[in-house]
Short mmCIF file of C-alpha atoms in Angstrom, two decimals:
data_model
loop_
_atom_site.label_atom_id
_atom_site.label_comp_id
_atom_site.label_asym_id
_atom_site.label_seq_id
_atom_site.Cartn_x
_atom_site.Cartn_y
_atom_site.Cartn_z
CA UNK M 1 79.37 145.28 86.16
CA UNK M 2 78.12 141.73 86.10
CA UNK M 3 80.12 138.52 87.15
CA UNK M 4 80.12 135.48 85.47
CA UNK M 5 81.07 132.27 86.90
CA UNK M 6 81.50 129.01 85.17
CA UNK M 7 83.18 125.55 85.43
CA UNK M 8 86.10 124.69 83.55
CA UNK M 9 88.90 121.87 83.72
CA UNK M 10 92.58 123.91 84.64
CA UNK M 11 94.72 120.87 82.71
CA UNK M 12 96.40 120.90 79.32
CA UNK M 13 94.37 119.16 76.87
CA UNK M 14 94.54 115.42 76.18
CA UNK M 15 93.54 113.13 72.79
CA UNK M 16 90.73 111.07 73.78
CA UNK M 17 89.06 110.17 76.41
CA UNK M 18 91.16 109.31 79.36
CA UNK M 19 88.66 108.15 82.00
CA UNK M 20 86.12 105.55 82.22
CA UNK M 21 82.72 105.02 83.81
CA UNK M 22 83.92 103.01 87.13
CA UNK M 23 80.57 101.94 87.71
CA UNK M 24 80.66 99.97 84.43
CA UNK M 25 83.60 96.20 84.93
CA UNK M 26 82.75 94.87 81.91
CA UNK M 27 83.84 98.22 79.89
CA UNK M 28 87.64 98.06 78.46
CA UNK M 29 89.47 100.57 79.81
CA UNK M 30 91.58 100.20 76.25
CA UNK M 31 88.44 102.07 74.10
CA UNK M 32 88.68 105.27 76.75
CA UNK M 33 93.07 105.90 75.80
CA UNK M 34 92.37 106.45 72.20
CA UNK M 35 96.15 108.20 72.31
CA UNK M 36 98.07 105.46 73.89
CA UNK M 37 96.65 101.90 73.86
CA UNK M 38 93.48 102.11 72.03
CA UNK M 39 92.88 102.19 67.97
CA UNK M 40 95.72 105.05 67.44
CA UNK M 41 98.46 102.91 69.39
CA UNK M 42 97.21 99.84 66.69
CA UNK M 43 97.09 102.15 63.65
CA UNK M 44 100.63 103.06 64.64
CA UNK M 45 101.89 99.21 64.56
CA UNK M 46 102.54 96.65 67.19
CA UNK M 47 105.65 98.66 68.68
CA UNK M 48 103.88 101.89 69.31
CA UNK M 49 103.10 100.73 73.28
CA UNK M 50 106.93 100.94 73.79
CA UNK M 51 106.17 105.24 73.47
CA UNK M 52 104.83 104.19 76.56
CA UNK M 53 107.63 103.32 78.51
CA UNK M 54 109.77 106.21 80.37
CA UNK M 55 113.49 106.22 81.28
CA UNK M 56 113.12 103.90 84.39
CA UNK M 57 110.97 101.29 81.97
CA UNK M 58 114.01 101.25 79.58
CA UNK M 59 116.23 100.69 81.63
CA UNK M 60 114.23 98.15 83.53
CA UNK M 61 114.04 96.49 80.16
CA UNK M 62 117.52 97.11 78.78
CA UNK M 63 119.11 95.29 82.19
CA UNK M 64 116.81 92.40 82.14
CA UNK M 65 117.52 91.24 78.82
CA UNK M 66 121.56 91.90 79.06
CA UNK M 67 121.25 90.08 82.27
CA UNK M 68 119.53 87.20 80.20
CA UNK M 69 121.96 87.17 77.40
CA UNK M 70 124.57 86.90 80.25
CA UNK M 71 123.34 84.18 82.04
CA UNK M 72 122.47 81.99 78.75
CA UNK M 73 125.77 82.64 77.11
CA UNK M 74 127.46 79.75 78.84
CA UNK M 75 125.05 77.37 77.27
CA UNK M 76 126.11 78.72 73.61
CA UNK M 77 128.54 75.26 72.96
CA UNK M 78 127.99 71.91 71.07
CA UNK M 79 128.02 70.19 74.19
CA UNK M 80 124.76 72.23 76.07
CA UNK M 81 121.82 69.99 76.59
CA UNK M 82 123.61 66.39 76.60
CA UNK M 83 122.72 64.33 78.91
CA UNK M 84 125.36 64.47 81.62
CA UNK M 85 123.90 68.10 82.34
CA UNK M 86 121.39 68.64 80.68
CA UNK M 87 119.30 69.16 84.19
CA UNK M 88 121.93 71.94 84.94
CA UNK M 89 121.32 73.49 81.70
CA UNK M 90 117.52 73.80 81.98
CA UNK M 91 117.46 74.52 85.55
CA UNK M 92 120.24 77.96 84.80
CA UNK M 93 117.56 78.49 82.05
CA UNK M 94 114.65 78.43 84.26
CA UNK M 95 116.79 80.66 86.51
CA UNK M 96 117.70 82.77 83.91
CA UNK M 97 113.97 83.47 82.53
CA UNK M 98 112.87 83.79 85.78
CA UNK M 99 115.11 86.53 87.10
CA UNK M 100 115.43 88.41 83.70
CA UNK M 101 111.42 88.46 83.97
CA UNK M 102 111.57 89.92 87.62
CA UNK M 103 114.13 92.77 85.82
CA UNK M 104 111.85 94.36 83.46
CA UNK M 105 108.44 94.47 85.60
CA UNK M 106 108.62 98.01 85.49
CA UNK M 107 109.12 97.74 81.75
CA UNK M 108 106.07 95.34 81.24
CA UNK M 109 103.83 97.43 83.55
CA UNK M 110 104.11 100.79 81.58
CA UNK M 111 103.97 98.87 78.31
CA UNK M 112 100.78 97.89 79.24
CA UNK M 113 99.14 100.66 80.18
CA UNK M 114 100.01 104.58 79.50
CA UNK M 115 101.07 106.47 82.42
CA UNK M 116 101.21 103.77 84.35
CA UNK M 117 102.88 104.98 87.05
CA UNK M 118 99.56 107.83 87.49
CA UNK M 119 96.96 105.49 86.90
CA UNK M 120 97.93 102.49 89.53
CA UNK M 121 100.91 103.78 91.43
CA UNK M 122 100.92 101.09 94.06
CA UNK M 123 101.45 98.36 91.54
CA UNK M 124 104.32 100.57 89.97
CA UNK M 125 105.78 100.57 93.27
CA UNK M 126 105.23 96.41 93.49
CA UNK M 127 107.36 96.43 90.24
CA UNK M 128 110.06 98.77 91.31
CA UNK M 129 110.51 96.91 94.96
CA UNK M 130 110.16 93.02 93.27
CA UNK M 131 112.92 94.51 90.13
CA UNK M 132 115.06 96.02 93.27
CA UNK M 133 114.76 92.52 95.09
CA UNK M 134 116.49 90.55 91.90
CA UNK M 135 119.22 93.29 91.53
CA UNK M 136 120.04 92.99 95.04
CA UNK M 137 120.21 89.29 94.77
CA UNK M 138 122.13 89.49 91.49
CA UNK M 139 124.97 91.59 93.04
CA UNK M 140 125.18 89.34 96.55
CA UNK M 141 125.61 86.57 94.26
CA UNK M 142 128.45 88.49 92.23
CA UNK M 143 130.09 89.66 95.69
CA UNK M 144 130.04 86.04 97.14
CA UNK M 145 131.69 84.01 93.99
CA UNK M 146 134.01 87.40 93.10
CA UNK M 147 135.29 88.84 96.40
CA UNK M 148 134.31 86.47 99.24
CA UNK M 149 135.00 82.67 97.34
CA UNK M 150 137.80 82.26 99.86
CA UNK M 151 136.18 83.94 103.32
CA UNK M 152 134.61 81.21 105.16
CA UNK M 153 130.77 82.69 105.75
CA UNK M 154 129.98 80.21 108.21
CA UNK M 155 132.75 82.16 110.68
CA UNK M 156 130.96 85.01 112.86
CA UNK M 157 133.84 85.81 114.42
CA UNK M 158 135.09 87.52 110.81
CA UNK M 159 133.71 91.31 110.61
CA UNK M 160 133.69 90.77 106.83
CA UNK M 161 131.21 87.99 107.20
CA UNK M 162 128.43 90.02 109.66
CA UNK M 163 128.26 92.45 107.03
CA UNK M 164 127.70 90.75 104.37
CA UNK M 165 124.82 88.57 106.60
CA UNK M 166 122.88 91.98 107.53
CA UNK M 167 123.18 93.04 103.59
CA UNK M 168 121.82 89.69 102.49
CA UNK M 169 118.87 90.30 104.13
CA UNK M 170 118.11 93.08 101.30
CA UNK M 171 116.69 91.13 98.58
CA UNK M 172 113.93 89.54 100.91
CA UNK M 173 112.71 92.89 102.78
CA UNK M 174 112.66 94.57 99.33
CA UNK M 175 110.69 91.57 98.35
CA UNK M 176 107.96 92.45 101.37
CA UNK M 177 107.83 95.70 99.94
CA UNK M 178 106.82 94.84 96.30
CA UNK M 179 104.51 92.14 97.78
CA UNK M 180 102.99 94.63 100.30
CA UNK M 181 102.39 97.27 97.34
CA UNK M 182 101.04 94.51 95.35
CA UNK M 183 98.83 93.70 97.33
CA UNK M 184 97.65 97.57 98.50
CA UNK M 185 98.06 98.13 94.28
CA UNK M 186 95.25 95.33 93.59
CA UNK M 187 92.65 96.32 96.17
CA UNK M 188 92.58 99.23 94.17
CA UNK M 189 92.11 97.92 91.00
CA UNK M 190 89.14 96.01 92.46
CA UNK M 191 90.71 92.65 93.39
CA UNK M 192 89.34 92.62 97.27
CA UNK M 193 88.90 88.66 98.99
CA UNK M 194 87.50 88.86 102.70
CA UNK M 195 90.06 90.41 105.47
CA UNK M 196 89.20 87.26 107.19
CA UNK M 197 90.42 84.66 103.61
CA UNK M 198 93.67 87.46 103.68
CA UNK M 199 94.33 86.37 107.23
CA UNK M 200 93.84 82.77 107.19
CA UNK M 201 95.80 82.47 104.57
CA UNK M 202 98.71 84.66 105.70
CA UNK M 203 98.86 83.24 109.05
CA UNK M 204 98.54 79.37 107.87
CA UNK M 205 101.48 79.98 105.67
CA UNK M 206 102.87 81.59 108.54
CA UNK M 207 102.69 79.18 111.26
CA UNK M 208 103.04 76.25 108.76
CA UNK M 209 106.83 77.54 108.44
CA UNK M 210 107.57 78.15 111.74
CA UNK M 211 106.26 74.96 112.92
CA UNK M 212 109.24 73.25 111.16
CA UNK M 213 111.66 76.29 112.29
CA UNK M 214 111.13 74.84 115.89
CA UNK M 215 113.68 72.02 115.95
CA UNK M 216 115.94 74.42 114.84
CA UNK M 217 116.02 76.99 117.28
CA UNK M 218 118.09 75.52 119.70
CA UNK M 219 120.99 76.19 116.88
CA UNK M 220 119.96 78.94 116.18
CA UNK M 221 119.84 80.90 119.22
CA UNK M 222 122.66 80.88 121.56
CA UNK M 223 123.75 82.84 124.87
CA UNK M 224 127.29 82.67 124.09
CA UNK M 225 127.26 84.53 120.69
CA UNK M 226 124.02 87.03 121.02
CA UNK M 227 124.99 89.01 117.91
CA UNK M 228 124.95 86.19 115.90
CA UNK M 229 121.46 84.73 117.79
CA UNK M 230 119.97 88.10 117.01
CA UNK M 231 121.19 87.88 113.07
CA UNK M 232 119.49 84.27 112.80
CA UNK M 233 116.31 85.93 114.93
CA UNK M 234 116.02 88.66 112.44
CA UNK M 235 116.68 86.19 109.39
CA UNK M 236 113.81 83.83 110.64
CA UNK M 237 111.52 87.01 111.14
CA UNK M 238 112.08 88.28 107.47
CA UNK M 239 111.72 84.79 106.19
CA UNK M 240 108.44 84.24 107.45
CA UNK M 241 106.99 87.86 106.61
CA UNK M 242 108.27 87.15 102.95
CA UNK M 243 105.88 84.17 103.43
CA UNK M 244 103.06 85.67 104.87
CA UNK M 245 103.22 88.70 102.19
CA UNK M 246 103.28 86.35 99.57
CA UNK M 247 100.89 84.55 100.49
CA UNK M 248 98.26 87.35 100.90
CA UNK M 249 99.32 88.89 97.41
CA UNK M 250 98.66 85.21 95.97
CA UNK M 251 95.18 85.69 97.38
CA UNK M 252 94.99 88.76 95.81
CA UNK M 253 95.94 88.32 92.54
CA UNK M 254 93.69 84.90 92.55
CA UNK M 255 90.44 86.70 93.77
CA UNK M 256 91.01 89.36 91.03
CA UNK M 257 90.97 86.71 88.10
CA UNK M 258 87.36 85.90 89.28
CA UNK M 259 84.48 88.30 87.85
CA UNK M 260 83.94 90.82 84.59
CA UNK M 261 87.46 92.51 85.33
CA UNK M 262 89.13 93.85 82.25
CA UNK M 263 91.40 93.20 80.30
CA UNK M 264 90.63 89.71 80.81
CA UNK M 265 93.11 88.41 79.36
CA UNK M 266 95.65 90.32 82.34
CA UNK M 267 93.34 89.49 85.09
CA UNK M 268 93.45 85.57 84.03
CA UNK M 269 97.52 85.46 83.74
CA UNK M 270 97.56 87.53 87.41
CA UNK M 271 95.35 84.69 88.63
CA UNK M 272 97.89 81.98 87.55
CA UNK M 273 100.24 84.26 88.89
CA UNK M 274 98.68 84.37 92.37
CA UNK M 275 98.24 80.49 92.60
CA UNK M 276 101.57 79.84 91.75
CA UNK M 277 102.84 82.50 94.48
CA UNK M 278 100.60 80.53 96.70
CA UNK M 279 101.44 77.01 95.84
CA UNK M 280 104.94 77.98 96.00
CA UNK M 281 104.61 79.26 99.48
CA UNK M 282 102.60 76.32 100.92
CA UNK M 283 105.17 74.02 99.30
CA UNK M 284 108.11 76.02 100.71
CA UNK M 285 106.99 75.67 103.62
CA UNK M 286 105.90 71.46 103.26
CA UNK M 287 110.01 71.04 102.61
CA UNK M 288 110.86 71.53 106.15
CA UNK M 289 108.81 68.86 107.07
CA UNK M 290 110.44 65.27 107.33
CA UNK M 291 109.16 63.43 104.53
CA UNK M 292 110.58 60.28 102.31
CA UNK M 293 113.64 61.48 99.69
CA UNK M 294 111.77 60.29 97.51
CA UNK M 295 108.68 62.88 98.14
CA UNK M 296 111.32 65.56 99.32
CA UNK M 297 113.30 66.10 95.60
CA UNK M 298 110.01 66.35 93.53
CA UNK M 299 109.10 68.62 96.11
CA UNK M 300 112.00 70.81 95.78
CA UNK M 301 111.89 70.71 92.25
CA UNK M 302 108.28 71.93 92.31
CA UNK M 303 109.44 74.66 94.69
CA UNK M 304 111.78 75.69 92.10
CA UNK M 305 109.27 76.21 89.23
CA UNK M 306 106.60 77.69 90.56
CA UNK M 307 108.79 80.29 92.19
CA UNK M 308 110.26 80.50 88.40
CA UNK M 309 107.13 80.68 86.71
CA UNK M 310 105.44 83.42 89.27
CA UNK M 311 107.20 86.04 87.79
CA UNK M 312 107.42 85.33 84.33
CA UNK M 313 103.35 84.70 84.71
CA UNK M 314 102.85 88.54 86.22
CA UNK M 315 105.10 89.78 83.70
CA UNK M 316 102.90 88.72 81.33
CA UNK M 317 100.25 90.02 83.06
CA UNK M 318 101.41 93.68 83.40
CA UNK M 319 102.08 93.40 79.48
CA UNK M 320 98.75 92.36 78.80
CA UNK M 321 97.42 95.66 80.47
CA UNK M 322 96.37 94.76 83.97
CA UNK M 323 96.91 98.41 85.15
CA UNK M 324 94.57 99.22 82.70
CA UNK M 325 91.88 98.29 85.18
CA UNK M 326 92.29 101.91 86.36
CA UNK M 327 91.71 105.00 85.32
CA UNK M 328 94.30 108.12 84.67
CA UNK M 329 93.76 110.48 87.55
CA UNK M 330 91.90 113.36 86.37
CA UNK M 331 92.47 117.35 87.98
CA UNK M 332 90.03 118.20 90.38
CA UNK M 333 87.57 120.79 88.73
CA UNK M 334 87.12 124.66 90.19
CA UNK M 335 85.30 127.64 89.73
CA UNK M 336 87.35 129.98 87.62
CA UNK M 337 85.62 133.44 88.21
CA UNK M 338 85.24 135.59 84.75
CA UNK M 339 84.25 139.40 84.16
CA UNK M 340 82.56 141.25 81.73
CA UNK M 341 82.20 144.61 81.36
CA UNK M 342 78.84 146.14 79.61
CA UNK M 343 78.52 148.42 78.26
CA UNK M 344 76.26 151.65 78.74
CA UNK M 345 72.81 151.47 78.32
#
């Protein structure tokens, strides 16, 4: 009786290669997924990356652009772009874009990378929260001009009104959460600035913000009506963790355009991405500080676009095939034991 023992990988198999040499940047994770997004996907035409995409990434995709057709199909008259409102009209466009593009995240992310919710499952998770974040917004915004147009929200006193100021705070802590996994999603993929750049950045944007919360306080907090002092407490406290987060994930995504990451092409749109996350924030933060009207407006209007353009940039980043960067997980390897029987001598 003798016993054989040999090494073996217990996984169906795969097409192609599906892992990559970490220790090599510069290599394109797109030549090692032959079956998905390599030479096969491009023999197969430019739509074959949309096999890619599972029943969460069409629907992600299938929302965002009814949700765009929605919101642009009160411009669809003679009279859209004129000049009395034609500011309105680009700014709803702008808004439009925007939060269509913050919709299909998930959708972009697995188009641009197979399995992409295996291979970096942190920045899935980023998508999911920052998609979650815009439908939350999109259905306090249908609640307010449907149901509540004639319930004063300024009135504490109304039960109607608390509630609906403790579920409003649901599109910014979902927003920590994508910008948290974000963040935790590219320090895997490589994208790793200093812990001490991370704080200084997150705690400037921090304390710029609540330096110009300070005259407010005294309105804010009040002995008389403690529920409603600890609702604008807690609103002030998510507000400036959904500046701090972003901030750090701006860092993130900035640091990770620099160096021989690949696909290039994703790392450099994730870089614009970060900056204008981060520019947004500073400048968010810059409008609660008295300044001339004539500084203040621009400033707002800047505010507005970068915080338009952030998302559409990372969509077009996780379509370009920034999860790429990482590998597919492969099964761990073990000894399978094997017997053979010989025969008699």
């Amino acid at each position: 009786m003798a016993r054989i023992e040999h090494r073996r990988v217990v996984r169906p198999l795969t097409r192609g290669r599906v892992t990559r040499d970490d220790d090599d940047p510069a290599g394109d994770p797109a030549d090692d997924e032959l079956d998905v997004d390599g030479a096969a996907a491009a023999r197969r035409g430019p739509l074959a990356t949309l096999d890619n995409l599972t029943w969460l990434g069409w629907a992600s995709g299938g929302i965002a652009i009814g949700w765009l057709i929605i919101q642009l199909r009160p411009l669809f008259h003679a009279g859209a772009f004129a000049e009395p409102e034609r500011l309105d009209d680009v700014v709803a466009v702008v808004r439009a874009v925007s939060s269509a593009a913050a919709l299909a995240l998930p959708a972009a992310l697995e188009r641009g990378a197979a399995k992409a919710w295996q291979r970096a499952p942190w920045l899935y998770r980023a998508a999911v929260f920052l998609a979650l974040s815009q439908v939350a917004t999109i259905v306090l915004d249908q609640l307010r001009e449907r149901f509540l147009a004639d319930v004063d929200l300024g009135d504490p006193t109304q039960p109607i009104v608390l509630v609906f100021a403790f579920a409003s705070l649901a599109p910014a802590i979902a927003t920590i959460g994508g910008m948290w996994a974000l963040s935790d999603g590219l320090w895997d993929l490589g994208a790793r600035p200093s812990r001490l750049l991370l704080r200084l950045v997150g705690g400037a944007a921090l304390l710029i913000t609540l330096l110009t919360y300070i005259p407010f306080l005294n309105q804010a907090i009040s002995a008389e009506a403690l529920l409603v002092s600890a609702l604008n407490v807690l609103r002030i406290a998510v507000s400036l963790g959904v500046i701090a987060i972003t901030a750090v994930a701006g860092t993130h995504l900035v640091a990770g355009a620099f160096g021989r990451r690949a696909p290039r092409v994703a790392w450099i749109l994730a870089g614009i991405a970060g900056a204008a996350y981060l520019l947004g924030t500073f400048a968010r933060a810059a409008t609660g500080v008295p300044l001339p009207q004539d500084v203040l407006v621009p400033l707002f209007y800047a505010v507005f676009v970068l915080n338009a353009a952030a998302p559409v940039v990372l969509l077009l980043s996780f379509i370009a095939g920034l999860a790429r960067s990482a590998s597919i997980p492969v099964p761990a390897r073990r000894l399978v034991a094997r017997w053979v029987r010989y025969p008699a001598a």
